Structure formats: structure tokens, C-alpha cells
Short mmCIF file of C-alpha atoms and ligand atoms in Angstrom, two decimals:
data_model
loop_
_atom_site.label_atom_id
_atom_site.label_comp_id
_atom_site.label_asym_id
_atom_site.label_seq_id
_atom_site.Cartn_x
_atom_site.Cartn_y
_atom_site.Cartn_z
CA UNK A 1 80.98 -60.66 -1.20
CA UNK A 2 80.53 -57.38 0.80
CA UNK A 3 83.48 -55.83 2.11
CA UNK A 4 83.53 -56.55 5.93
CA UNK A 5 84.59 -52.89 6.88
CA UNK A 6 81.68 -51.64 4.99
CA UNK A 7 79.30 -53.98 6.93
CA UNK A 8 80.57 -52.89 10.18
CA UNK A 9 80.30 -49.07 9.07
CA UNK A 10 76.80 -49.90 7.98
CA UNK A 11 76.02 -51.66 11.43
CA UNK A 12 77.31 -48.65 13.52
CA UNK A 13 75.15 -46.26 11.40
CA UNK A 14 71.85 -47.89 12.24
CA UNK A 15 69.74 -47.10 15.21
CA UNK A 16 68.30 -50.55 14.90
CA UNK A 17 70.14 -53.84 14.62
CA UNK A 18 72.05 -55.59 12.05
CA UNK A 19 71.73 -59.37 12.49
CA UNK A 20 74.30 -61.71 10.71
CA UNK A 21 74.55 -65.34 10.60
CA UNK A 22 77.18 -65.56 13.30
CA UNK A 23 74.67 -63.76 15.74
CA UNK A 24 72.57 -65.83 18.27
CA UNK A 25 69.30 -64.24 17.26
CA UNK A 26 69.90 -64.79 13.53
CA UNK A 27 67.86 -68.04 13.19
CA UNK A 28 64.95 -66.55 15.04
CA UNK A 29 65.11 -63.39 13.04
CA UNK A 30 65.22 -65.18 9.73
CA UNK A 31 61.94 -67.14 10.51
CA UNK A 32 58.68 -66.06 8.63
CA UNK A 33 55.17 -67.26 9.42
CA UNK A 34 55.17 -70.08 6.92
CA UNK A 35 57.09 -72.75 8.33
CA UNK A 36 57.76 -74.05 4.75
CA UNK A 37 60.04 -71.26 4.15
CA UNK A 38 63.70 -71.56 5.08
CA UNK A 39 66.10 -68.76 3.85
CA UNK A 40 69.37 -67.68 4.84
CA UNK A 41 69.97 -64.02 4.21
CA UNK A 42 73.53 -62.64 4.58
CA UNK A 43 71.99 -59.72 6.80
CA UNK A 44 69.02 -58.50 8.48
CA UNK A 45 68.80 -54.76 8.91
CA UNK A 46 66.13 -54.45 11.62
CA UNK A 47 65.35 -50.64 11.02
CA UNK A 48 64.34 -48.42 13.86
CA UNK A 49 63.30 -45.48 11.87
CA UNK A 50 63.11 -43.96 8.32
CA UNK A 51 66.81 -43.00 8.61
CA UNK A 52 67.71 -46.52 8.89
CA UNK A 53 65.80 -47.52 6.13
CA UNK A 54 67.26 -44.96 3.65
CA UNK A 55 70.65 -46.17 5.01
CA UNK A 56 69.69 -49.90 4.32
CA UNK A 57 68.38 -49.25 0.81
CA UNK A 58 71.47 -47.25 -0.10
CA UNK A 59 73.67 -49.91 1.29
CA UNK A 60 71.84 -52.62 -0.47
CA UNK A 61 71.91 -50.76 -3.94
CA UNK A 62 75.74 -49.84 -3.47
CA UNK A 63 76.77 -53.22 -2.59
CA UNK A 64 74.64 -55.03 -5.36
CA UNK A 65 72.83 -56.94 -2.61
CA UNK A 66 69.29 -58.78 -3.15
CA UNK A 67 66.86 -56.88 -1.09
CA UNK A 68 63.84 -58.32 0.73
CA UNK A 69 61.27 -56.13 2.46
CA UNK A 70 59.82 -57.63 5.63
CA UNK A 71 56.64 -56.17 7.14
CA UNK A 72 54.92 -58.77 9.08
CA UNK A 73 56.42 -61.87 7.51
CA UNK A 74 53.17 -63.46 6.51
CA UNK A 75 53.63 -63.63 3.07
CA UNK A 76 52.71 -67.24 1.89
CA UNK A 77 55.58 -67.49 -0.72
CA UNK A 78 57.95 -65.92 1.88
CA UNK A 79 58.39 -62.75 -0.05
CA UNK A 80 59.56 -61.08 3.15
CA UNK A 81 62.83 -62.89 3.26
CA UNK A 82 65.43 -63.97 0.87
CA UNK A 83 68.63 -66.19 0.36
CA UNK A 84 72.09 -64.42 0.58
CA UNK A 85 70.85 -60.91 0.41
CA UNK A 86 69.78 -57.84 2.71
CA UNK A 87 66.56 -58.15 4.53
CA UNK A 88 65.02 -54.76 5.47
CA UNK A 89 62.86 -55.77 8.42
CA UNK A 90 60.46 -53.03 9.46
CA UNK A 91 59.23 -54.80 12.68
CA UNK A 92 60.60 -52.06 14.95
CA UNK A 93 58.82 -49.33 13.28
CA UNK A 94 55.67 -49.97 15.43
CA UNK A 95 53.52 -46.86 16.36
CA UNK A 96 49.93 -45.79 15.64
CA UNK A 97 48.56 -42.33 16.15
CA UNK A 98 44.73 -42.13 15.76
CA UNK A 99 43.04 -38.74 14.80
CA UNK A 100 39.54 -39.10 15.97
CA UNK A 101 38.29 -35.71 14.76
CA UNK A 102 39.71 -36.44 11.22
CA UNK A 103 39.03 -40.05 11.56
CA UNK A 104 42.45 -41.35 10.24
CA UNK A 105 45.12 -43.40 11.91
CA UNK A 106 48.91 -43.27 11.08
CA UNK A 107 50.50 -46.37 11.26
CA UNK A 108 54.16 -47.43 11.32
CA UNK A 109 55.32 -50.10 8.62
CA UNK A 110 56.15 -52.44 11.42
CA UNK A 111 52.75 -52.76 12.64
CA UNK A 112 50.30 -55.77 12.67
CA UNK A 113 46.60 -55.40 12.09
CA UNK A 114 46.15 -56.47 15.70
CA UNK A 115 48.17 -53.29 16.59
CA UNK A 116 45.96 -51.18 14.52
CA UNK A 117 42.67 -52.49 15.84
CA UNK A 118 43.86 -52.12 19.35
CA UNK A 119 44.45 -48.54 18.86
CA UNK A 120 41.42 -47.46 16.74
CA UNK A 121 38.86 -49.63 18.72
CA UNK A 122 39.49 -47.49 21.95
CA UNK A 123 37.90 -44.50 19.93
CA UNK A 124 35.11 -46.44 18.44
CA UNK A 125 36.71 -46.69 15.00
CA UNK A 126 38.11 -49.20 12.53
CA UNK A 127 39.48 -49.54 9.07
CA UNK A 128 39.22 -52.64 6.71
CA UNK A 129 41.93 -55.21 7.29
CA UNK A 130 42.16 -58.93 6.83
CA UNK A 131 40.85 -61.93 8.94
CA UNK A 132 43.96 -62.73 10.99
CA UNK A 133 45.31 -59.92 13.35
CA UNK A 134 48.92 -61.06 13.37
CA UNK A 135 49.24 -60.22 9.54
CA UNK A 136 51.52 -57.33 8.55
CA UNK A 137 49.98 -54.02 7.57
CA UNK A 138 52.78 -53.52 4.88
CA UNK A 139 52.27 -56.47 2.71
CA UNK A 140 48.65 -56.80 3.33
CA UNK A 141 47.88 -53.14 2.22
CA UNK A 142 50.13 -52.98 -0.75
CA UNK A 143 48.47 -56.00 -2.46
CA UNK A 144 45.02 -54.74 -1.82
CA UNK A 145 43.52 -56.02 1.62
CA UNK A 146 40.25 -58.11 2.05
CA UNK A 147 38.52 -58.85 5.15
CA UNK A 148 35.29 -58.41 7.08
CA UNK A 149 34.64 -54.78 6.29
CA UNK A 150 35.30 -55.15 2.45
CA UNK A 151 31.43 -54.94 1.39
CA UNK A 152 30.88 -52.18 3.72
CA UNK A 153 34.12 -49.96 3.40
CA UNK A 154 35.94 -51.42 0.56
CA UNK A 155 39.46 -52.82 0.42
CA UNK A 156 42.28 -51.56 2.53
CA UNK A 157 43.60 -49.58 -0.33
CA UNK A 158 40.37 -47.90 -0.71
CA UNK A 159 40.96 -46.39 2.61
CA UNK A 160 44.68 -45.53 2.13
CA UNK A 161 45.06 -41.88 2.29
CA UNK A 162 48.83 -41.40 2.03
CA UNK A 163 52.13 -43.28 2.38
CA UNK A 164 55.66 -42.36 3.14
CA UNK A 165 58.12 -44.20 0.91
CA UNK A 166 61.91 -44.59 0.42
CA UNK A 167 62.60 -45.17 -3.00
CA UNK A 168 65.32 -47.19 -4.69
CA UNK A 169 67.45 -44.29 -5.17
CA UNK A 170 67.20 -43.30 -1.35
CA UNK A 171 64.79 -40.27 -1.85
CA UNK A 172 61.99 -40.23 0.68
CA UNK A 173 58.66 -39.21 -0.69
CA UNK A 174 55.12 -38.96 0.12
CA UNK A 175 52.36 -40.56 -2.18
CA UNK A 176 48.73 -39.35 -1.91
CA UNK A 177 45.95 -38.31 -4.20
CA UNK A 178 47.64 -34.87 -4.23
CA UNK A 179 51.40 -35.97 -4.57
CA UNK A 180 53.19 -38.35 -6.50
CA UNK A 181 49.81 -39.60 -7.74
CA UNK A 182 51.19 -42.20 -9.97
CA UNK A 183 53.16 -43.91 -7.32
CA UNK A 184 49.94 -43.63 -5.06
CA UNK A 185 48.12 -45.38 -7.74
CA UNK A 186 50.76 -48.05 -8.15
CA UNK A 187 51.12 -48.76 -4.45
CA UNK A 188 47.45 -49.45 -4.21
CA UNK A 189 47.54 -53.07 -5.26
CA UNK A 190 50.98 -53.19 -6.85
CA UNK A 191 52.68 -54.56 -3.72
CA UNK A 192 56.33 -53.73 -2.72
CA UNK A 193 57.57 -53.06 -6.06
CA UNK A 194 57.97 -49.39 -5.77
CA UNK A 195 59.79 -48.89 -2.69
CA UNK A 196 59.89 -49.34 1.11
CA UNK A 197 56.79 -47.72 2.65
CA UNK A 198 57.51 -46.60 6.24
CA UNK A 199 54.34 -45.38 7.21
CA UNK A 200 50.51 -45.56 6.04
CA UNK A 201 47.68 -43.17 6.85
CA UNK A 202 44.28 -44.73 6.51
CA UNK A 203 40.58 -43.64 6.84
CA UNK A 204 38.65 -44.78 9.79
CA UNK A 205 34.99 -45.73 10.13
CA UNK A 206 32.65 -45.61 13.25
CA UNK A 207 32.72 -49.37 13.67
CA UNK A 208 32.91 -50.72 17.20
CA UNK A 209 30.63 -53.84 17.91
CA UNK A 210 29.91 -56.33 15.26
CA UNK A 211 27.28 -59.03 15.22
CA UNK A 212 29.46 -61.83 14.08
CA UNK A 213 30.90 -65.33 14.08
CA UNK A 214 30.70 -68.49 12.19
CA UNK A 215 27.65 -70.67 11.27
CA UNK A 216 28.33 -74.17 10.30
CA UNK A 217 26.28 -76.70 8.31
CA UNK A 218 26.80 -80.58 7.62
CA UNK A 219 28.87 -81.39 4.51
CA UNK A 220 25.84 -83.19 3.18
CA UNK A 221 24.08 -79.83 2.87
CA UNK A 222 27.17 -78.12 1.20
CA UNK A 223 25.68 -77.81 -2.27
CA UNK A 224 22.28 -76.29 -1.12
CA UNK A 225 24.24 -73.82 1.21
CA UNK A 226 26.71 -72.75 -1.39
CA UNK A 227 23.81 -72.28 -3.95
CA UNK A 228 21.84 -70.40 -1.26
CA UNK A 229 25.04 -68.17 -0.20
CA UNK A 230 25.78 -67.47 -3.92
CA UNK A 231 22.26 -65.84 -4.17
CA UNK A 232 22.29 -64.23 -0.82
CA UNK A 233 25.70 -62.49 -0.74
CA UNK A 234 25.56 -61.11 -4.36
CA UNK A 235 22.14 -59.20 -3.27
CA UNK A 236 22.87 -58.53 0.36
CA UNK A 237 23.10 -54.98 1.70
CA UNK A 238 26.80 -53.82 2.18
CA UNK A 239 26.17 -54.07 6.16
CA UNK A 240 26.40 -57.84 5.83
CA UNK A 241 29.62 -59.66 5.09
CA UNK A 242 30.01 -63.47 5.06
CA UNK A 243 32.81 -65.52 3.70
CA UNK A 244 32.04 -69.34 2.86
CA UNK A 245 34.41 -72.06 3.81
CA UNK A 246 35.03 -75.74 3.94
CA UNK A 247 36.68 -76.74 7.25
CA UNK A 248 37.66 -79.42 9.70
CA UNK A 249 36.11 -78.42 13.01
CA UNK A 250 38.88 -77.82 15.49
CA UNK A 251 38.89 -80.16 18.47
CA UNK A 252 38.35 -77.46 21.24
CA UNK A 253 36.29 -74.75 22.46
CA UNK A 254 34.01 -72.96 21.30
CA UNK A 255 33.18 -75.85 19.20
CA UNK A 256 30.90 -78.66 20.79
CA UNK A 257 32.66 -81.97 21.15
CA UNK A 258 30.18 -83.86 19.01
CA UNK A 259 31.62 -81.63 15.82
CA UNK A 260 35.12 -82.05 16.72
CA UNK A 261 37.12 -83.06 13.54
CA UNK A 262 34.24 -83.22 11.41
CA UNK A 263 34.38 -81.90 7.89
CA UNK A 264 31.71 -79.27 7.52
CA UNK A 265 30.88 -76.15 5.46
CA UNK A 266 30.09 -72.63 6.83
CA UNK A 267 30.09 -69.04 6.71
CA UNK A 268 31.70 -66.48 8.86
CA UNK A 269 29.52 -63.61 9.32
CA UNK A 270 30.16 -59.93 10.11
CA UNK A 271 27.28 -57.46 10.35
CA UNK A 272 28.03 -53.95 11.03
CA UNK A 273 24.72 -52.16 10.69
CA UNK A 274 22.33 -50.82 13.43
CA UNK A 275 22.60 -53.16 16.41
CA UNK A 276 18.91 -53.23 16.89
CA UNK A 277 18.18 -54.51 13.37
CA UNK A 278 20.81 -57.58 13.77
CA UNK A 279 18.38 -60.36 14.80
CA UNK A 280 15.81 -59.41 12.12
CA UNK A 281 18.61 -59.19 9.44
CA UNK A 282 19.68 -62.69 10.45
CA UNK A 283 16.25 -64.13 10.51
CA UNK A 284 16.42 -65.25 6.63
CA UNK A 285 20.10 -66.41 7.22
CA UNK A 286 18.86 -68.67 10.28
CA UNK A 287 15.71 -69.94 8.66
CA UNK A 288 17.44 -71.31 5.43
CA UNK A 289 18.40 -74.73 6.65
CA UNK A 290 19.10 -74.19 10.26
CA UNK A 291 22.94 -74.35 10.94
CA UNK A 292 24.39 -77.31 13.03
CA UNK A 293 26.36 -74.64 14.80
CA UNK A 294 25.42 -71.00 15.15
CA UNK A 295 28.16 -68.86 17.11
CA UNK A 296 26.81 -65.47 15.63
CA UNK A 297 26.33 -62.94 18.32
CA UNK A 298 27.57 -59.37 19.25
CA UNK A 299 30.99 -59.11 19.94
CA UNK A 300 33.93 -56.30 19.85
CA UNK A 301 35.15 -55.92 16.29
CA UNK A 302 38.88 -56.78 17.38
CA UNK A 303 37.41 -60.04 18.91
CA UNK A 304 36.16 -60.99 15.38
CA UNK A 305 39.46 -59.92 13.82
CA UNK A 306 41.66 -61.98 16.09
CA UNK A 307 39.05 -65.08 16.37
CA UNK A 308 41.31 -67.51 14.22
CA UNK A 309 44.73 -66.20 15.46
CA UNK A 310 45.13 -69.02 17.91
CA UNK A 311 44.13 -71.72 15.33
CA UNK A 312 46.82 -70.47 12.86
CA UNK A 313 50.05 -69.84 15.08
CA UNK A 314 53.32 -68.79 13.21
CA UNK A 315 55.34 -71.69 11.98
CA UNK A 316 52.72 -74.06 10.39
CA UNK A 317 53.40 -75.41 6.79
CA UNK A 318 51.28 -73.34 4.28
CA UNK A 319 50.87 -73.96 0.65
CA UNK A 320 47.97 -71.96 -1.05
CA UNK A 321 46.56 -71.14 -4.65
CA UNK A 322 44.00 -68.51 -5.54
CA UNK A 323 41.76 -67.17 -8.14
CA UNK A 324 39.19 -64.48 -8.67
CA UNK A 325 35.65 -65.66 -9.66
CA UNK A 326 33.00 -63.51 -11.29
CA UNK A 327 30.22 -66.25 -10.58
CA UNK A 328 29.62 -69.49 -8.94
CA UNK A 329 28.07 -71.92 -11.37
CA UNK A 330 26.29 -75.20 -10.27
CA UNK A 331 29.20 -77.12 -12.12
CA UNK A 332 31.80 -75.19 -10.04
CA UNK A 333 29.82 -75.68 -6.72
CA UNK A 334 29.86 -79.48 -7.46
CA UNK A 335 33.52 -79.46 -7.84
CA UNK A 336 33.85 -77.39 -4.45
CA UNK A 337 31.75 -80.00 -2.86
CA UNK A 338 34.05 -82.70 -4.09
CA UNK A 339 37.18 -81.24 -2.95
CA UNK A 340 35.91 -79.69 -0.07
CA UNK A 341 35.00 -83.24 1.27
CA UNK A 342 38.42 -84.38 0.79
CA UNK A 343 40.20 -81.63 2.99
CA UNK A 344 43.51 -83.43 3.97
CA UNK A 345 44.24 -81.93 7.55
CA UNK A 346 42.51 -80.08 10.20
CA UNK A 347 44.06 -76.66 9.35
CA UNK A 348 43.53 -76.90 5.73
CA UNK A 349 40.42 -74.87 4.18
CA UNK A 350 38.88 -73.23 1.19
CA UNK A 351 37.76 -69.70 1.72
CA UNK A 352 35.53 -67.63 -0.76
CA UNK A 353 35.85 -63.99 0.14
CA UNK A 354 33.20 -61.65 -1.28
CA UNK A 355 34.88 -58.65 -3.00
CA UNK A 356 31.60 -56.94 -4.07
CA UNK A 357 29.74 -54.12 -2.43
CA UNK A 358 31.77 -51.06 -1.67
CA UNK A 359 34.80 -52.64 -3.48
CA UNK A 360 32.95 -52.80 -6.60
CA UNK A 361 32.30 -49.16 -6.59
CA UNK A 362 35.91 -48.23 -7.44
CA UNK A 363 36.78 -48.22 -11.04
CA UNK A 364 38.99 -50.79 -12.52
CA UNK A 365 41.79 -48.47 -13.55
CA UNK A 366 41.19 -46.20 -10.25
CA UNK A 367 43.98 -48.36 -8.41
CA UNK A 368 46.29 -50.90 -9.62
CA UNK A 369 43.96 -53.75 -8.22
CA UNK A 370 42.21 -54.65 -11.46
CA UNK A 371 39.39 -57.08 -10.38
CA UNK A 372 36.74 -54.71 -9.26
CA UNK A 373 34.30 -56.71 -11.17
CA UNK A 374 34.88 -60.00 -9.51
CA UNK A 375 32.61 -61.29 -7.06
CA UNK A 376 34.84 -63.52 -4.96
CA UNK A 377 38.46 -64.01 -4.34
CA UNK A 378 38.93 -67.68 -3.68
CA UNK A 379 41.84 -69.10 -1.73
CA UNK A 380 42.74 -72.89 -1.17
CA UNK A 381 45.02 -73.52 1.59
CA UNK A 382 46.86 -76.64 2.52
CA UNK A 383 48.03 -76.11 5.95
CA UNK A 384 49.52 -78.53 8.78
CA UNK A 385 52.04 -78.42 11.52
CA UNK A 386 53.90 -81.60 10.35
CA UNK A 387 56.20 -81.02 7.28
CA UNK A 388 55.86 -84.73 6.58
CA UNK A 389 52.31 -83.98 5.44
CA UNK A 390 53.55 -81.50 2.93
CA UNK A 391 53.23 -83.63 -0.13
CA UNK A 392 49.66 -84.35 0.74
CA UNK A 393 48.50 -80.74 1.34
CA UNK A 394 50.26 -79.43 -1.65
CA UNK A 395 48.72 -82.16 -3.86
CA UNK A 396 45.12 -81.40 -2.59
CA UNK A 397 45.71 -77.71 -2.97
CA UNK A 398 46.98 -78.01 -6.58
CA UNK A 399 44.20 -80.58 -7.46
CA UNK A 400 41.47 -78.41 -6.08
CA UNK A 401 42.86 -75.40 -7.81
CA UNK A 402 43.29 -77.13 -11.17
CA UNK A 403 39.77 -78.29 -11.21
CA UNK A 404 38.11 -74.69 -10.40
CA UNK A 405 40.53 -72.59 -12.33
CA UNK A 406 38.75 -73.07 -15.71
CA UNK A 407 35.74 -71.46 -13.87
CA UNK A 408 37.47 -68.52 -12.66
CA UNK A 409 37.89 -64.91 -14.09
CA UNK A 410 41.67 -65.84 -14.83
CA UNK A 411 43.92 -64.05 -12.46
CA UNK A 412 44.32 -64.01 -8.48
CA UNK A 413 44.81 -61.79 -5.68
CA UNK A 414 48.71 -61.36 -5.63
CA UNK A 415 48.77 -61.47 -1.77
CA UNK A 416 47.46 -65.41 -2.14
CA UNK A 417 49.92 -66.16 -4.74
CA UNK A 418 53.13 -68.39 -4.43
CA UNK A 419 55.90 -68.25 -6.98
CA UNK A 420 53.81 -68.59 -10.02
CA UNK A 421 55.67 -66.85 -12.72
CA UNK A 422 55.06 -63.58 -14.78
CA UNK A 423 52.07 -64.60 -16.83
CA UNK A 424 49.91 -65.18 -13.55
CA UNK A 425 51.32 -61.73 -12.24
CA UNK A 426 50.09 -60.30 -15.60
CA UNK A 427 46.82 -62.13 -15.53
CA UNK A 428 46.16 -60.66 -12.06
CA UNK A 429 46.86 -57.05 -13.14
CA UNK A 430 45.20 -57.40 -16.54
CA UNK A 431 44.95 -53.90 -18.23
CA UNK A 432 46.62 -52.12 -15.36
CA UNK A 433 49.89 -54.00 -15.97
CA UNK A 434 51.46 -51.63 -18.57
CA UNK A 435 50.77 -48.64 -16.40
CA UNK A 436 52.72 -50.41 -13.65
CA UNK A 437 55.66 -51.17 -15.72
CA UNK A 438 55.78 -47.64 -16.73
CA UNK A 439 55.66 -46.45 -13.04
CA UNK A 440 58.31 -49.21 -12.12
CA UNK A 441 60.50 -47.68 -14.65
CA UNK A 442 60.27 -44.29 -13.28
CA UNK A 443 60.72 -45.28 -9.63
CA UNK A 444 62.83 -48.33 -9.68
CA UNK A 445 64.30 -48.78 -13.15
CA UNK A 446 66.94 -51.32 -12.09
CA UNK A 447 64.51 -53.51 -10.36
CA UNK A 448 66.12 -53.10 -7.14
CA UNK A 449 62.89 -54.31 -5.34
CA UNK A 450 62.16 -57.46 -6.96
CA UNK A 451 61.46 -60.01 -4.13
CA UNK A 452 57.68 -59.76 -4.50
CA UNK A 453 55.32 -60.51 -7.22
CA UNK A 454 57.59 -58.70 -9.66
CA UNK A 455 56.64 -56.20 -12.03
CA UNK A 456 59.76 -56.03 -14.28
CA UNK A 457 60.65 -52.49 -15.53
CA UNK A 458 61.01 -53.75 -19.10
C1 LIG B 1 47.14 -66.52 8.24
C2 LIG B 1 47.12 -65.63 7.09
C3 LIG B 1 45.86 -64.85 6.86
C4 LIG B 1 45.64 -63.90 5.70
N1 LIG B 1 44.68 -63.18 5.78
C5 LIG B 1 44.42 -62.27 4.76
C6 LIG B 1 43.35 -61.78 4.68
O1 LIG B 1 42.33 -61.74 5.38
N2 LIG B 1 43.06 -60.42 3.71
C7 LIG B 1 43.94 -60.29 3.06
O2 LIG B 1 44.05 -59.50 2.07
N3 LIG B 1 45.30 -61.01 2.90
C8 LIG B 1 45.43 -62.01 3.85
N4 LIG B 1 46.67 -62.59 3.93
C9 LIG B 1 47.63 -62.51 3.00
C10 LIG B 1 48.41 -61.36 3.34
O3 LIG B 1 47.91 -60.12 2.80
C11 LIG B 1 50.01 -61.27 2.65
O4 LIG B 1 50.36 -62.74 3.07
C12 LIG B 1 50.85 -60.31 2.95
O5 LIG B 1 51.92 -60.58 1.91
C13 LIG B 1 51.22 -60.29 4.35
O6 LIG B 1 51.83 -59.01 4.58
P1 LIG B 1 53.12 -58.98 5.62
O7 LIG B 1 53.75 -57.54 5.69
O8 LIG B 1 52.70 -59.77 6.76
O9 LIG B 1 53.97 -59.86 4.85
P2 LIG B 1 55.62 -59.99 4.54
O10 LIG B 1 56.09 -61.43 4.29
O11 LIG B 1 56.49 -59.21 5.44
O12 LIG B 1 55.86 -59.01 3.08
C14 LIG B 1 55.01 -59.60 1.97
C15 LIG B 1 55.52 -58.76 0.86
O13 LIG B 1 54.99 -57.31 1.04
C16 LIG B 1 56.14 -56.43 0.80
N5 LIG B 1 56.28 -55.52 1.97
C17 LIG B 1 55.71 -55.67 3.18
N6 LIG B 1 55.76 -54.52 3.89
C18 LIG B 1 56.18 -53.64 3.18
C19 LIG B 1 56.54 -52.07 3.10
N7 LIG B 1 56.23 -51.44 4.36
N8 LIG B 1 57.08 -51.62 2.04
C20 LIG B 1 57.29 -52.17 0.75
N9 LIG B 1 56.95 -53.65 0.72
C21 LIG B 1 56.46 -54.39 1.93
C22 LIG B 1 57.36 -57.46 1.00
O14 LIG B 1 58.29 -56.99 0.34
C23 LIG B 1 56.73 -58.74 0.36
O15 LIG B 1 56.85 -58.74 -1.06
C24 LIG B 1 46.69 -63.57 4.96
C25 LIG B 1 48.01 -64.23 5.13
C26 LIG B 1 48.08 -65.29 6.13
C27 LIG B 1 49.31 -66.03 6.29
#
């Protein structure tokens, strides 16, 4: 129980809002992206600035409250919210400042990737992010960050230059290659374990127009397409990115009616090399078993970045399981084709994201993200608007994952994990785990920040 007078004092000291169960906005404020998550925090501190975050961290610690940190609220397992405790909601800390000369962008922790793309695109620049623009900058970055620019520019963390952080004891520090180096190492993959990041500084690249979009093939060709894709993407120049997927074609534009609701396989491409070489680069791709649908063409980078936003609005039911893969054997492909053919609902899918190219050129121990040698991050997602289908989407996701896991590299991308226990977390950090524990002991010895893929300070 928290003393009511202390709560009132806390509320009065914030520039932002303190939302409690009796407030009208409470139910809206506690919603996260995954509609399967239904948690009821004791209070939500919607912080307006760093000072509010410091006050909230101190209040949570002094009152022995469980603390959840909320960035964009997109975490599949609902790690941006908790039952009973205090949610430090960063959504009001929303600003960007692009420095075109230095090619950097400073980003407030409440931004989504759509906010960042909007700001940087105006200056002909971009940084690597994820494939849905409504995802939060905070969680995606701290877990690693994979997307269309991974092969060309590396993971999001490979482009992180600096972060401002409120620590568990309320101190405010900056972490970079020059300052608090251990902390900087840990936050590049170690998630929200080490403090509340209030702002990020990212490196930018001259990326403006892409030659991009999906290409789809009939399911009957899936084995052939996967085998071809396996060879192609492991040898392709860094300018080409393409993730493989199984999908049910959405029943609406831009998809032609004869393909609506059909199970298919495909690759979503993003080419960021010289525009005049785009058509030539795609010639061998198009000449391999011509696709049933080819929506690849020139488009502004933010258009690709938000292409699937409408298909995946907030509030759908989500269940996902993931793994890293070093290779894609014929045996694994046969299993993919079997389960890919059994996708249970229109929104459900399997994505194989390539994480080679530039992301491979960073050492395994250079950041907390350990799987620098893996070629793919796989995610199987059971998604549907209707909760009565939850059993079905969860069963398919688990069975698919169980079948493929023996072929995997062992661990998974932490941002695609549900609550899967300590062994899975250790498997995901491998040799970097012990160093993460040491840094956790130094910066959060009492494990104040534990609503995350938790690295225990013991
Ligand atoms: C539709 C969808 C598409 C996705 N696509 C991609 C993709 O293409 N690439 C990719 O890499 N990932 C992707 N993800 C996964 C995504 O990276 C994670 O879900 C991530 O946790 C989302 O971050 P968030 O800030 O929105 O989440 P939240 O739920 O707000 O937070 C997630 C975790 O991060 C911590 N956290 C968030 N912000 C901060 C902060 N400022 N300081 C400290 N801790 C913080 C939270 O405490 C929590 O543990 C996708 C997720 C969804 C739902």
C-alpha cells in the first residue's frame, strides 16, 4: 500500500500526468499494443521530461513499487506495463532534432519510429529501424533493432551514438563510447535492464528513396523459393535486403482480388543502392520463377517503413516465438513449408529476417547482442483480432516453433520473446551474459528494473 499523501505529493511534483484507476483515462492509458495483455497498474506516471522521470524512479524505489517502463508499448509479452506497480510512461517525451551536417538525430524516448522517419526523411537521411512505424524507439533500440537497413547499415544499436539514462538510484548519466562505456555496451542489446533512457542519439545515412516492396509466389513453389532465397541473400550485396515470409494475402488493395485470402510465400525487398542500377539488380530476382505478384518499385523510405501499419493496428491478439538461425537446411525448409501452409488466420505469419551484411561486421562481444554470426532472426507470429481464436493461434505458433527449434542457433532476439524463463534469456546473450550481470550489479543492484527480459544481478 502506498501512502495517499505521498501519492498526492508525487502527482503535484510532475509536469506530466499521474493516472490512477479512478481516472477516466485509466483504461485507455493501460492499453498496450498486444490486445492479449490486460494489466492493471496502481498508477501510470506519464512523464513530460527528464525531471519527471527522475522523480518517478525515486518514488517507485522509495515506495517499493514494481516499475514498468513504457516506450511505444509494442512489446509482445507486454513488458511496457505491469500489474499493481508504477508505469513510467515516456510517450510525452516526444521530440526529434536532426543535425544534417553531423548526420545525427537526437530522439526523445517517447517517439515511435514513424516520428523519426518523418524528421530525418525531410533531410534525405535515415537510420535503421523496424518494419512497422508505430513501434517505439525505446524498446526496439535497447533490444537490438532489425529492419530494412540491417544489411546495409547494421542493427539500430550499431547506429546508436549516445543515450541519456536515469539510473535506479535516480542519477542522470550519459552513456557513449567515451562515457560510461560499460553501460553503453550493456544497453546495446540488454534491453531496459539498466535504467530509463530518456533520449537517444543515432547516426544517419543518406537514404531517401528505396526500390522496394513485396513479391509473392504460390505456396506450391515455397520449397524452391526458400532454397533460392537462402543462396541469394547470403551472397547478395549489402544494398539489397529482403525478408522471407509466409502470409495470407490481405483482402484489399493493393493486392489483386484473385489473390485475396490465399496462402502464399514471399519476400519483402528493400534496395538502397544507386537508383539507376535498381532494375538490373532485380533482373536475376525476377527471372527466377517469375512472381505471381510483384509490387516492387521506387518509393520514399518512410512509405516502405509504414507499409504494413494499417494491417497491424493496435489491439490485435498477438502471440509469438522466435529463434536465431545460422543456416536454412533442406530439412528445415520442409518443416517451414508444412507449417507455413497451415497459417491459421489472415494476420498470422512467419518472417525470416536476414541479419548478415553490416550487422555481421560487428564483433560478438562488441555489444551485448551476441548473435553476430547468425544469418537470420526468425519470428512466428499468431495474430488475430478475435480473442476466441487465441487457442488456435497459440497452438500453431508453438507447434511451428517446436518443429524448427532443433535447427536453430539456440537463442532468440529478446524483442521477439514472450515470458520464456531465465534459460532462454541466457541462451540469447550466450557469452555476454556474465558481463551483463556484472553491469547490472553495478547500475541496478536491487533489480529495480525487472519488468523486461530480466538479467538478475546475482
Ligand atoms: C508489430 C510489431 C512489429 C515489430 N517489428 C520489429 C522489427 O521490425 N524489428 C525489431 O527489431 N523489432 C520489432 N518488433 C519488436 C519490438 O522491437 C519490441 O516489441 C519492442 O519491445 C518494442 O518497443 P516499445 O518501446 O514499443 O515497447 P514497450 O512495450 O514500451 O517496451 C518494451 C520493453 O522495452 C523497455 N523500454 C522501452 N523504452 C525504454 C526506455 N526508454 N528506457 C528503458 N527501457 C525501455 C520496457 O521496459 C520493456 O521492457 C516489432 C513489434 C511489433 C509489435
